[in-house]
CSV table of C-alpha atoms in Angstrom, one decimal:
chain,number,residue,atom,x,y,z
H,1,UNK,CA,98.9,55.7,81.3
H,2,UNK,CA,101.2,56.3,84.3
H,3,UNK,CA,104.4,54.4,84.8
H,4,UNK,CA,104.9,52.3,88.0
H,5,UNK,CA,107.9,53.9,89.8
H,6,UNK,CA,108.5,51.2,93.2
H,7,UNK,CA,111.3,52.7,95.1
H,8,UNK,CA,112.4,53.1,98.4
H,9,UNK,CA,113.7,57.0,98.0
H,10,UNK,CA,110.1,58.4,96.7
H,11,UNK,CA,111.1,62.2,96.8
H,12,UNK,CA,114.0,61.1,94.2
H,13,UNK,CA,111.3,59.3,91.9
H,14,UNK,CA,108.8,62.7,92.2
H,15,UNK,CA,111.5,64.6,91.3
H,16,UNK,CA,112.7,62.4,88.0
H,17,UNK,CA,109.2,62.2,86.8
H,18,UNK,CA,108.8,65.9,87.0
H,19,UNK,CA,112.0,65.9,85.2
H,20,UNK,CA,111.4,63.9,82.8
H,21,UNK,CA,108.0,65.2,82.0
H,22,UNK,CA,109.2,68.9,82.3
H,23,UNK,CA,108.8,69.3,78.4
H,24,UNK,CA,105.5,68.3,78.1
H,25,UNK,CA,104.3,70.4,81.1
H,26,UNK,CA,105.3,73.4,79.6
H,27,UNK,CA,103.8,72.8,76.5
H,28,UNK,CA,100.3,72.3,79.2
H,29,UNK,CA,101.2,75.8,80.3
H,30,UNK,CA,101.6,76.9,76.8
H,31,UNK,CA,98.3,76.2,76.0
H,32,UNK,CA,96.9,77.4,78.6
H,33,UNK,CA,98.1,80.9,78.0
H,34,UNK,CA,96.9,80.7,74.7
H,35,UNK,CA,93.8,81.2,75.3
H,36,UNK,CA,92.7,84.7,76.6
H,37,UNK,CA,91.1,84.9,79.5
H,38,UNK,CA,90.9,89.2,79.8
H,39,UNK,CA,89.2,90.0,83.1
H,40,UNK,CA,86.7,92.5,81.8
H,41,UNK,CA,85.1,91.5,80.0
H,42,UNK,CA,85.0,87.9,81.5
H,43,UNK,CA,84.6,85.6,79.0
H,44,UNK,CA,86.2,82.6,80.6
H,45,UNK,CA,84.3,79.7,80.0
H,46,UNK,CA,86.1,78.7,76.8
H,47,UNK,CA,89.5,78.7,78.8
H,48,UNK,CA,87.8,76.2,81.2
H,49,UNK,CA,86.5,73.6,78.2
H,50,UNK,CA,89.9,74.2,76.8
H,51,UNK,CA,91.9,72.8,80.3
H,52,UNK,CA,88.9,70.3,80.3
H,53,UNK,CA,90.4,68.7,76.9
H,54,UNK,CA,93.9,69.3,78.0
H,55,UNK,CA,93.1,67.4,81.7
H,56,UNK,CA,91.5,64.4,80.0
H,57,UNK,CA,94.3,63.8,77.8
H,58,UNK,CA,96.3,62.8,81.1
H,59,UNK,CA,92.9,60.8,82.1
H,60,UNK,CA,91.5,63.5,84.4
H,61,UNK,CA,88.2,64.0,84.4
H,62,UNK,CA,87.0,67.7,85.0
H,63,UNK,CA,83.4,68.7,86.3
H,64,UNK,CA,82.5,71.5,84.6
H,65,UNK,CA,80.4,73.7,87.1
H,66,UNK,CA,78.9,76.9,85.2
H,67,UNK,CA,77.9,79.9,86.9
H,68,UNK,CA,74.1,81.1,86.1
H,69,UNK,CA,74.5,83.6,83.4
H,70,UNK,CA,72.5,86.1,85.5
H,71,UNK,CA,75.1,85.7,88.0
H,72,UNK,CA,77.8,86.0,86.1
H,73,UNK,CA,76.2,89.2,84.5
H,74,UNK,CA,75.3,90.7,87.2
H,75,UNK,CA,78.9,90.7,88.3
H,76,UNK,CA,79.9,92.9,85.0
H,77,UNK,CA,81.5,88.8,83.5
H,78,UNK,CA,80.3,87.3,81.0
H,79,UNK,CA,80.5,83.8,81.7
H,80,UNK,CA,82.3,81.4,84.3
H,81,UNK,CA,82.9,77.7,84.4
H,82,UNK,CA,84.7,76.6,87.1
H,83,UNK,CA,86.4,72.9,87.2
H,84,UNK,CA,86.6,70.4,89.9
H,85,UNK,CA,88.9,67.0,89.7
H,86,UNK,CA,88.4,64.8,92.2
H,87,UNK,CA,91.1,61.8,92.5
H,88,UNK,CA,90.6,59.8,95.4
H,89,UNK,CA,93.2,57.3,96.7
H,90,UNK,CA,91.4,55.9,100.1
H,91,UNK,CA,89.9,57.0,103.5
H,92,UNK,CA,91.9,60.1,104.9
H,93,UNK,CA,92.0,63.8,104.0
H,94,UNK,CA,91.3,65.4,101.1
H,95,UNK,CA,93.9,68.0,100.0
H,96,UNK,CA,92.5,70.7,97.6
H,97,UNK,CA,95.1,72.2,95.3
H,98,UNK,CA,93.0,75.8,93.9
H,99,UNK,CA,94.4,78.2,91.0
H,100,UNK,CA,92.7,81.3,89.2
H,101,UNK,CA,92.8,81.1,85.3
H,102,UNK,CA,91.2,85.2,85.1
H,103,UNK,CA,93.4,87.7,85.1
H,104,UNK,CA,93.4,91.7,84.1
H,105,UNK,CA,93.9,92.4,80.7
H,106,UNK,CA,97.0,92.6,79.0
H,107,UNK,CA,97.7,96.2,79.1
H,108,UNK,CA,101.1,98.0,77.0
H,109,UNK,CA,104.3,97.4,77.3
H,110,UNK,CA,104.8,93.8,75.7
H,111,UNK,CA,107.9,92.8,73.5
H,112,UNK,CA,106.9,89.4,73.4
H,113,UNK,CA,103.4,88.2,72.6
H,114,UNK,CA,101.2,88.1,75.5
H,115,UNK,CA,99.0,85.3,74.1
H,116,UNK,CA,102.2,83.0,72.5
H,117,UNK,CA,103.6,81.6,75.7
H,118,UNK,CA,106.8,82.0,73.8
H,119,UNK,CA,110.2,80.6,75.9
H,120,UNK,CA,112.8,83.0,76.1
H,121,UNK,CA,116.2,82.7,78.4
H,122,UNK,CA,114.6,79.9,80.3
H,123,UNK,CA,111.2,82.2,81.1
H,124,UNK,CA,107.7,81.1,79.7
H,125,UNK,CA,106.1,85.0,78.8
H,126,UNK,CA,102.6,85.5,78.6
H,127,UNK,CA,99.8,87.1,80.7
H,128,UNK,CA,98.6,84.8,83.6
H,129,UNK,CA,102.1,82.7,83.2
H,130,UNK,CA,103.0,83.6,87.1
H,131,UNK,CA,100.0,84.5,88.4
H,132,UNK,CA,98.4,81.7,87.9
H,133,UNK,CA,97.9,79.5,85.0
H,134,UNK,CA,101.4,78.1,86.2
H,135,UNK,CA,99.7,76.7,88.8
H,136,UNK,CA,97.6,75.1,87.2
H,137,UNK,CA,100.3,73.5,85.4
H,138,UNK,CA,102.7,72.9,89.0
H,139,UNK,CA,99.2,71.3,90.5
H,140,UNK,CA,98.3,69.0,87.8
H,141,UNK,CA,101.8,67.7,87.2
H,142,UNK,CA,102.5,67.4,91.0
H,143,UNK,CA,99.3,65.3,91.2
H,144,UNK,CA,100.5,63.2,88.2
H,145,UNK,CA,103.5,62.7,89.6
H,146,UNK,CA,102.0,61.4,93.1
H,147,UNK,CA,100.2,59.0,91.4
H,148,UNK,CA,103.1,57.8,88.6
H,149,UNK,CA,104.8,56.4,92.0
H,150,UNK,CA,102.4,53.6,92.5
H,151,UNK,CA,102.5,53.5,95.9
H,152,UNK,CA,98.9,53.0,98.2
H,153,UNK,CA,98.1,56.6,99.4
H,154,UNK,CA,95.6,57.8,102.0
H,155,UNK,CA,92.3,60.3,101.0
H,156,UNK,CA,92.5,62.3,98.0
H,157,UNK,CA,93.8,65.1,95.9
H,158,UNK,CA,90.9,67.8,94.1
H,159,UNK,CA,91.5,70.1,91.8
H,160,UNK,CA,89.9,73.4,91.5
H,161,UNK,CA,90.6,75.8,88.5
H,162,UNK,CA,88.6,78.4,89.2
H,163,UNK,CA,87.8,82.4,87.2
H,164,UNK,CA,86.5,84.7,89.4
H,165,UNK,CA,90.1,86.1,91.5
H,166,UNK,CA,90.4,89.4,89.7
H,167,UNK,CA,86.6,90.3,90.8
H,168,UNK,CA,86.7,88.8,94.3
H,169,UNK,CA,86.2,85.3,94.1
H,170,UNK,CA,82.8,84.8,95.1
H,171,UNK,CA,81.5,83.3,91.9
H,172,UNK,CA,85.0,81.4,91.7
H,173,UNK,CA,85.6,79.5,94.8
H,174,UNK,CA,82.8,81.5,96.6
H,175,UNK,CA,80.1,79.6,94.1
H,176,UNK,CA,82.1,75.9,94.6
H,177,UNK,CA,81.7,76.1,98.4
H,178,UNK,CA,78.3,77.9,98.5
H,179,UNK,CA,76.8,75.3,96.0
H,180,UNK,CA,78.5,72.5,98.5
H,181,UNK,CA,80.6,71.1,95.7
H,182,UNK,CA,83.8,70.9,97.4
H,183,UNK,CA,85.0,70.8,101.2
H,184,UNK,CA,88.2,69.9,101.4
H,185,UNK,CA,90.1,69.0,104.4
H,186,UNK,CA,93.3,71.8,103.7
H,187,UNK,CA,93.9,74.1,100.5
H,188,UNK,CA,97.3,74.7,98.7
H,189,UNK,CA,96.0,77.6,96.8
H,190,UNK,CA,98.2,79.4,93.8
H,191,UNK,CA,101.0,81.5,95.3
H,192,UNK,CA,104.8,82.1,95.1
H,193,UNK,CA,108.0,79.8,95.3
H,194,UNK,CA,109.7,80.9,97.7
H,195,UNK,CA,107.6,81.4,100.8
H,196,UNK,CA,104.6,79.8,102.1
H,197,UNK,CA,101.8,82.1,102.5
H,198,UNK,CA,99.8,81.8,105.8
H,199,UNK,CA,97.9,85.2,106.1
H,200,UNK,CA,97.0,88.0,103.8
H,201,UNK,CA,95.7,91.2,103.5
H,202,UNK,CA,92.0,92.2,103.4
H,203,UNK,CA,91.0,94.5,100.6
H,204,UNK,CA,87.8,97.2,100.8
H,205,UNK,CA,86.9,98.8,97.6
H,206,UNK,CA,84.2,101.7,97.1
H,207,UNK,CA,83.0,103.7,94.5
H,208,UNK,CA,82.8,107.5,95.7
H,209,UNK,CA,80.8,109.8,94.0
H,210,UNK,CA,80.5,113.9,94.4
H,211,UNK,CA,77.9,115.7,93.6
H,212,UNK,CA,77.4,119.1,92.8
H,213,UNK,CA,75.8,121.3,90.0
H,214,UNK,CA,76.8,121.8,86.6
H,215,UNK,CA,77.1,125.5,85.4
H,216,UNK,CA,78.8,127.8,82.4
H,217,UNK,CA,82.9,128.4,83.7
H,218,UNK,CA,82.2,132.4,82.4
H,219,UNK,CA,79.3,132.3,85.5
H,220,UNK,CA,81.1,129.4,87.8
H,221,UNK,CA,78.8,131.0,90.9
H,222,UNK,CA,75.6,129.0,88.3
H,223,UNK,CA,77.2,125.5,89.6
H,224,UNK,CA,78.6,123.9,92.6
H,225,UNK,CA,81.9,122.1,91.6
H,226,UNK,CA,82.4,118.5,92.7
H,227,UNK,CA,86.1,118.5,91.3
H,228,UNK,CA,87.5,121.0,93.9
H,229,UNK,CA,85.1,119.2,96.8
H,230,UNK,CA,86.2,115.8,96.2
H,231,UNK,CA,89.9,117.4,96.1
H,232,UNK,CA,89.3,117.8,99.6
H,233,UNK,CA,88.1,114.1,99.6
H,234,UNK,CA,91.8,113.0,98.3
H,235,UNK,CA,93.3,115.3,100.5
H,236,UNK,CA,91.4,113.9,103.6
H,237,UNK,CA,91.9,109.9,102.3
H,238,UNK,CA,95.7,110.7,101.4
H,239,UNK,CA,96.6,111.8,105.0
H,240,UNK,CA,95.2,108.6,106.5
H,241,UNK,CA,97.7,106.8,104.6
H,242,UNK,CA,100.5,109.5,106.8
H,243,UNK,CA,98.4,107.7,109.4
H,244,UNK,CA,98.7,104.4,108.2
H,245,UNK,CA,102.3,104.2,108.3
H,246,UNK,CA,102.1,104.4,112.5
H,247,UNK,CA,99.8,100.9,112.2
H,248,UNK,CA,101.9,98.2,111.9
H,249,UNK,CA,101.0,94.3,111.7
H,250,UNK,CA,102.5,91.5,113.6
H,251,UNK,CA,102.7,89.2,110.5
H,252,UNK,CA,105.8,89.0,109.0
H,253,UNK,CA,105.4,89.8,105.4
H,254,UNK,CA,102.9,92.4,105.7
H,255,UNK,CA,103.4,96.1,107.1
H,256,UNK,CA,100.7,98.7,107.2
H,257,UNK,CA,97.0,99.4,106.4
H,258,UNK,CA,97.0,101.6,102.6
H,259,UNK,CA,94.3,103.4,100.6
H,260,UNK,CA,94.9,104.2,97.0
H,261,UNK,CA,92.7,105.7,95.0
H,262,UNK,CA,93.1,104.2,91.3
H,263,UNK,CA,90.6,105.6,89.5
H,264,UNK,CA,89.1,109.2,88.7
H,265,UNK,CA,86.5,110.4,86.6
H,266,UNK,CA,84.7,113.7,86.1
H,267,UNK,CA,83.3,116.4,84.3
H,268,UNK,CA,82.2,117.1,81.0
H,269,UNK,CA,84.2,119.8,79.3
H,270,UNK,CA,86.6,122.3,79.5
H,271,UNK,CA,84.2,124.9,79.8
H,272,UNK,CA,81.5,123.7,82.2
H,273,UNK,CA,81.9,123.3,86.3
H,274,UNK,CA,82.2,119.8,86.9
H,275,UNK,CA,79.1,118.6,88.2
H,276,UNK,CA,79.8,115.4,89.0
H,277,UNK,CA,83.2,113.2,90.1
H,278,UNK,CA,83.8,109.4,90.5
H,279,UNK,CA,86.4,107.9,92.5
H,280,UNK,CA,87.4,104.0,92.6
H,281,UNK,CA,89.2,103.8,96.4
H,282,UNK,CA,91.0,100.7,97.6
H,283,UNK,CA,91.8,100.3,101.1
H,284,UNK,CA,94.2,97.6,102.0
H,285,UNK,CA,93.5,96.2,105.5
H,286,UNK,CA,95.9,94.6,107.8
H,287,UNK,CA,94.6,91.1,109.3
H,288,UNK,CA,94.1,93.0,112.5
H,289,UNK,CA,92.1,95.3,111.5
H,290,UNK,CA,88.0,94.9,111.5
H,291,UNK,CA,86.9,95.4,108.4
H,292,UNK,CA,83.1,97.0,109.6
H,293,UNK,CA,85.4,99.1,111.8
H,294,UNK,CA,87.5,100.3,108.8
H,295,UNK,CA,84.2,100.5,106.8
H,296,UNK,CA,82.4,102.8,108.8
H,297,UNK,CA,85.8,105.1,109.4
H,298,UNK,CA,87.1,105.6,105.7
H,299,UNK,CA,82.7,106.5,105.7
H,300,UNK,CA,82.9,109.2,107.9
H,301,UNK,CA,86.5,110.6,106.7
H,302,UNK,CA,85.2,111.2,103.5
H,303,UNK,CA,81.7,113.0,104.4
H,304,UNK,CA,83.5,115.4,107.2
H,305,UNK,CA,85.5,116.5,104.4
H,306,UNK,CA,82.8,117.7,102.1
H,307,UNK,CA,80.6,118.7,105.2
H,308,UNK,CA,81.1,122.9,104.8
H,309,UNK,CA,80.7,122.7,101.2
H,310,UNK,CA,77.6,123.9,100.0
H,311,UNK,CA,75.4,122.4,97.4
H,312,UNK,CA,77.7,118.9,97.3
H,313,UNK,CA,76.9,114.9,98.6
H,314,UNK,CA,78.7,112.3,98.3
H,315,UNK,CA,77.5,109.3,98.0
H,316,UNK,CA,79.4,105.7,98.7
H,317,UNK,CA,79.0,102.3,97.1
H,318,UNK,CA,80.6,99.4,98.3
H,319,UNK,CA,82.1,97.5,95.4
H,320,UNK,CA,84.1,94.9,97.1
H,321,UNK,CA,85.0,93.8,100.3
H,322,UNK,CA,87.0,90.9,101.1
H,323,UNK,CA,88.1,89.6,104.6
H,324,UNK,CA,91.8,89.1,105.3
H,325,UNK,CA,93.2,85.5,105.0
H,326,UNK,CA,94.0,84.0,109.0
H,327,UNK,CA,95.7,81.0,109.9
H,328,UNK,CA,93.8,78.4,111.0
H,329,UNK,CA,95.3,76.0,113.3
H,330,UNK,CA,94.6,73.2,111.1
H,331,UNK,CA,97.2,74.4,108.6
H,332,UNK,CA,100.5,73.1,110.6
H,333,UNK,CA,100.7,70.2,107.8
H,334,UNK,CA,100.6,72.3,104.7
H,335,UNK,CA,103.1,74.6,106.5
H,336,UNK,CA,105.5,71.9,107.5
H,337,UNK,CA,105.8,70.1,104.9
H,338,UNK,CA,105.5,72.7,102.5
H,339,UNK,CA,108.6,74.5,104.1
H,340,UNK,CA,110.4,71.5,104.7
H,341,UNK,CA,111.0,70.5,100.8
H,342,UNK,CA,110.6,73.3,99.1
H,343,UNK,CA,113.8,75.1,101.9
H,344,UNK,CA,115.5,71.2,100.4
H,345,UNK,CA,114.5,71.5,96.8
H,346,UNK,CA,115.7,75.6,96.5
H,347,UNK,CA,118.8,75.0,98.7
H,348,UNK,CA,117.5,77.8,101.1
H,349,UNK,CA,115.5,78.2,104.2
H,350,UNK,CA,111.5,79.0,102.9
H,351,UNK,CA,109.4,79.6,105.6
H,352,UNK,CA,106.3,80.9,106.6
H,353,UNK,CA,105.0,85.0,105.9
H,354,UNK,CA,101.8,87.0,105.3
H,355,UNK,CA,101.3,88.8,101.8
H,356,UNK,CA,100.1,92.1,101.5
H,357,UNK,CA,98.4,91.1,98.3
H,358,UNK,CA,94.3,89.4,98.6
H,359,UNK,CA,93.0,86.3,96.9
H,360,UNK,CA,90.4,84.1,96.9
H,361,UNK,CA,92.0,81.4,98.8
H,362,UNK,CA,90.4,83.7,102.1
H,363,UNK,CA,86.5,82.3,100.7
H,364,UNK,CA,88.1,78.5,102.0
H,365,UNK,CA,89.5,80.0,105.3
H,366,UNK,CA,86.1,81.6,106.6
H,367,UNK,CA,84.8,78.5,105.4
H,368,UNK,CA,86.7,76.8,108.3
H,369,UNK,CA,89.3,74.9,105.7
H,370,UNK,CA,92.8,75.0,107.2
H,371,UNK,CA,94.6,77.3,103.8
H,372,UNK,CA,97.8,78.3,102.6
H,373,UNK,CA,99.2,79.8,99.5
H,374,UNK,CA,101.9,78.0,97.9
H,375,UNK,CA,103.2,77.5,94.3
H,376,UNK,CA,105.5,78.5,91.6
H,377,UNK,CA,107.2,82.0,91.0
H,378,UNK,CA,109.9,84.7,92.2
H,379,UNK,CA,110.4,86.3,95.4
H,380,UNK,CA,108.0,89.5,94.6
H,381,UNK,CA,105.6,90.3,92.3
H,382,UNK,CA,107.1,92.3,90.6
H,383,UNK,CA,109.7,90.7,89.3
H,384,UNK,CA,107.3,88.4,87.1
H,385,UNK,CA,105.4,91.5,85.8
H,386,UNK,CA,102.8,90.1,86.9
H,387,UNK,CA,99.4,92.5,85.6
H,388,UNK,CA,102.2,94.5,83.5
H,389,UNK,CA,103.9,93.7,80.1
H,390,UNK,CA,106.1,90.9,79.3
H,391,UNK,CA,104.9,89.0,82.3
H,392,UNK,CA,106.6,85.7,83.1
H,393,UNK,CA,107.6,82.5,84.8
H,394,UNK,CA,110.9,81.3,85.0
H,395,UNK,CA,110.9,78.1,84.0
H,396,UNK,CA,113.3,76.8,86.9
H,397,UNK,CA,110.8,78.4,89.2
H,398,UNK,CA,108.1,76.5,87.8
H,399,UNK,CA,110.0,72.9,87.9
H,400,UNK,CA,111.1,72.9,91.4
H,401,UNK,CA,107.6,74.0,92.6
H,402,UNK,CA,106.2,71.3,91.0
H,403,UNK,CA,108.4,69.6,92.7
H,404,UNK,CA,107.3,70.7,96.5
H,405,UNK,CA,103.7,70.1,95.9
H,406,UNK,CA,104.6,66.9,94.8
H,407,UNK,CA,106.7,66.2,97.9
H,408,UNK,CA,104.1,67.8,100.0
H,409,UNK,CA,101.4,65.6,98.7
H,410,UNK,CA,103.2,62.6,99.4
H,411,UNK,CA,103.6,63.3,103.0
H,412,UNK,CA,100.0,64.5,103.5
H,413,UNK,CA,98.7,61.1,102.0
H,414,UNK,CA,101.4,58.5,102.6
């Protein structure tokens, strides 16, 4: 049951509600983080039923929407369920709120347990606390809020607790809007406290392989070695990021196109000439930039640098391709108010800026759906550790967020 709060000063009752429900919405977040949701291998659905339980226990009802297991397969996951709640109020807009419960796993470097969400110094630790099973906890208690106050509202709020960031999105949100399930009128997707996200980066990633021949090192003339080609492959991909550096974006926020290549492997012992190298390349791309463009260029840098080696191919496989975020014009309300409370509730000015990171809020923007990221954590990345050990949410962070989207959601449906 909600309690009836009539008042004439409604940002003042959001903001005691959230107060005085603070306690039990980090025990929500607690058990969230609980529950592992390592991204491979992908098991996510029982972090969905979980939420389910947790949801109707405040009297939301979740749709649970599983994704085909050959889908889900084929994607190297293991299973997905994604959630919708729908709470309507009355004819108007619908505002989607959208926050990813997969995340990487947790990795080394942990002095606090990264499944415990224990509270230390004011900071909830555990992996996915900032990015973004907190948002799931700031969007379902800035909803609860909003409808504690009693007061008639216009349209709706929806949910969407989605599992599919880490590998793109598109059986995530992607599988939602394909499947027609949602459409809402704007997005507040999971982001960061102190600025409101209106553009992104786009991210490229390939999987390069080099082949050559295998041979005895005593007779190395027997193979053809794909280790010292596709050194000339690095070489050639490293000095477009010298290149990089001269391309600059006109979104505040975000700087220059990057490639990095994150993962090597090769070989198969000490003794023989490689025969065979793969490369994982990611190529970070600017909201300028045409993705086909940088597609087909990164394409042809690559095979010019192998071209004078004898015996070697190389061979490229798209893995993942995701289109930068845009602003839509649509997304002036999210912005405004957005900015407007949370540059009252932080005592600073929070404004608009582009990210260089990618998510999956980009799937609602090329569906035409005015987006924005927004929601609680620090000023960077890196000071959450978020995808390292001992990541975290301060607590403070979290409240006050909570507190903006609640604000925000007032003004959008008042």
């Amino acid at each position: 049951m909600t309690t009836n709060m009539n008042t004439s000063a409604p940002y003042e009752s959001l903001d005691a509600w959230i107060d005085a429900h603070f306690d039990e919405e980090v025990r929500f977040l607690q058990e969230l983080v609980r529950v592992p949701t390592d991204t491979p291998p992908g098991n996510n659905a029982p972090h969905a039923e979980r939420t389910a339980e947790l949801l109707k226990e405040f009297g939301f009802d979740a749709e649970l929407h599983a994704v085909p297991e050959e889908r889900t397969r084929a994607a190297g996951l293991e299973t997905i369920t994604n959630l919708v709640v729908r709470r309507k109020y009355g004819e108007g807009r619908t505002v989607g709120l959208n926050a990813h419960g997969d995340v990487v796993p947790p990795g080394e470097g942990w002095s606090q347990d990264p499944y415990g969400g224990n509270v230390v110094d004011g900071k909830l630790y555990g992996r996915a606390a900032a990015v973004s099973k907190c948002d799931f906890a700031t969007f379902t208690f800035a909803t609860r809020a909003l409808e504690a106050l009693g007061k008639p509202l216009k349209g709706g709020v929806e949910l969407y607790f989605t599992y599919d960031e880490e590998f793109g999105g598109e059986l995530g949100p992607g599988f939602l809007l394909e499947n027609k399930l949602v459409k809402p009128d704007m997005l507040i997707a999971a982001g960061f406290s102190y600025q409101v996200v209106t553009a992104h980066n786009g991210c490229l990633q390939m999987e390069v392989t080099v082949h050559g021949k295998s041979g005895h090192a005593a007779v190395p003339e027997t193979g053809v070695d794909a280790l010292q080609a596709a050194t000339k492959v690095l070489t050639a991909l490293y000095d477009q990021n010298r290149q990089y550096k001269e391309v600059r974006s006109n979104v505040k926020g975000i700087n220059h196109p990057y490639v990095n290549i994150g993962l090597i492997e090769g070989g198969t012992n000490t003794n023989v000439v490689p025969g065979k190298v793969v490369m994982k390349v990611d190529r970070r791309m600017i909201p300028e930039e045409n993705p086909a463009e940088v597609e087909a260029k990164l394409h042809r840098v690559m095979k010019d640098a192998v071209a004078d080696c004898q015996g070697v191919t190389i061979e490229i496989r798209r893995m993942l391709l995701a289109n930068a975020l845009q602003p839509l014009p649509g997304n002036a309300p999210l912005v405004d108010a957005l900015s407007r409370h949370a540059t009252a509730v932080f005592d600073e000015e929070i404004g608009a800026a582009g990210t260089p990171l990618y998510t999956d809020a980009r799937l609602f923007g090329e569906a035409g759906v005015p987006a924005v990221l927004y929601g609680a954590g620090p000023r960077t990345v890196s000071e959450s550790n978020a995808k390292r050990g001992d990541e975290h949410i301060s607590l403070e962070d979290l409240r006050r967020a909570t507190k903006v989207v609640a604000r925000s959601l007032f003004d959008l449906l008042d």
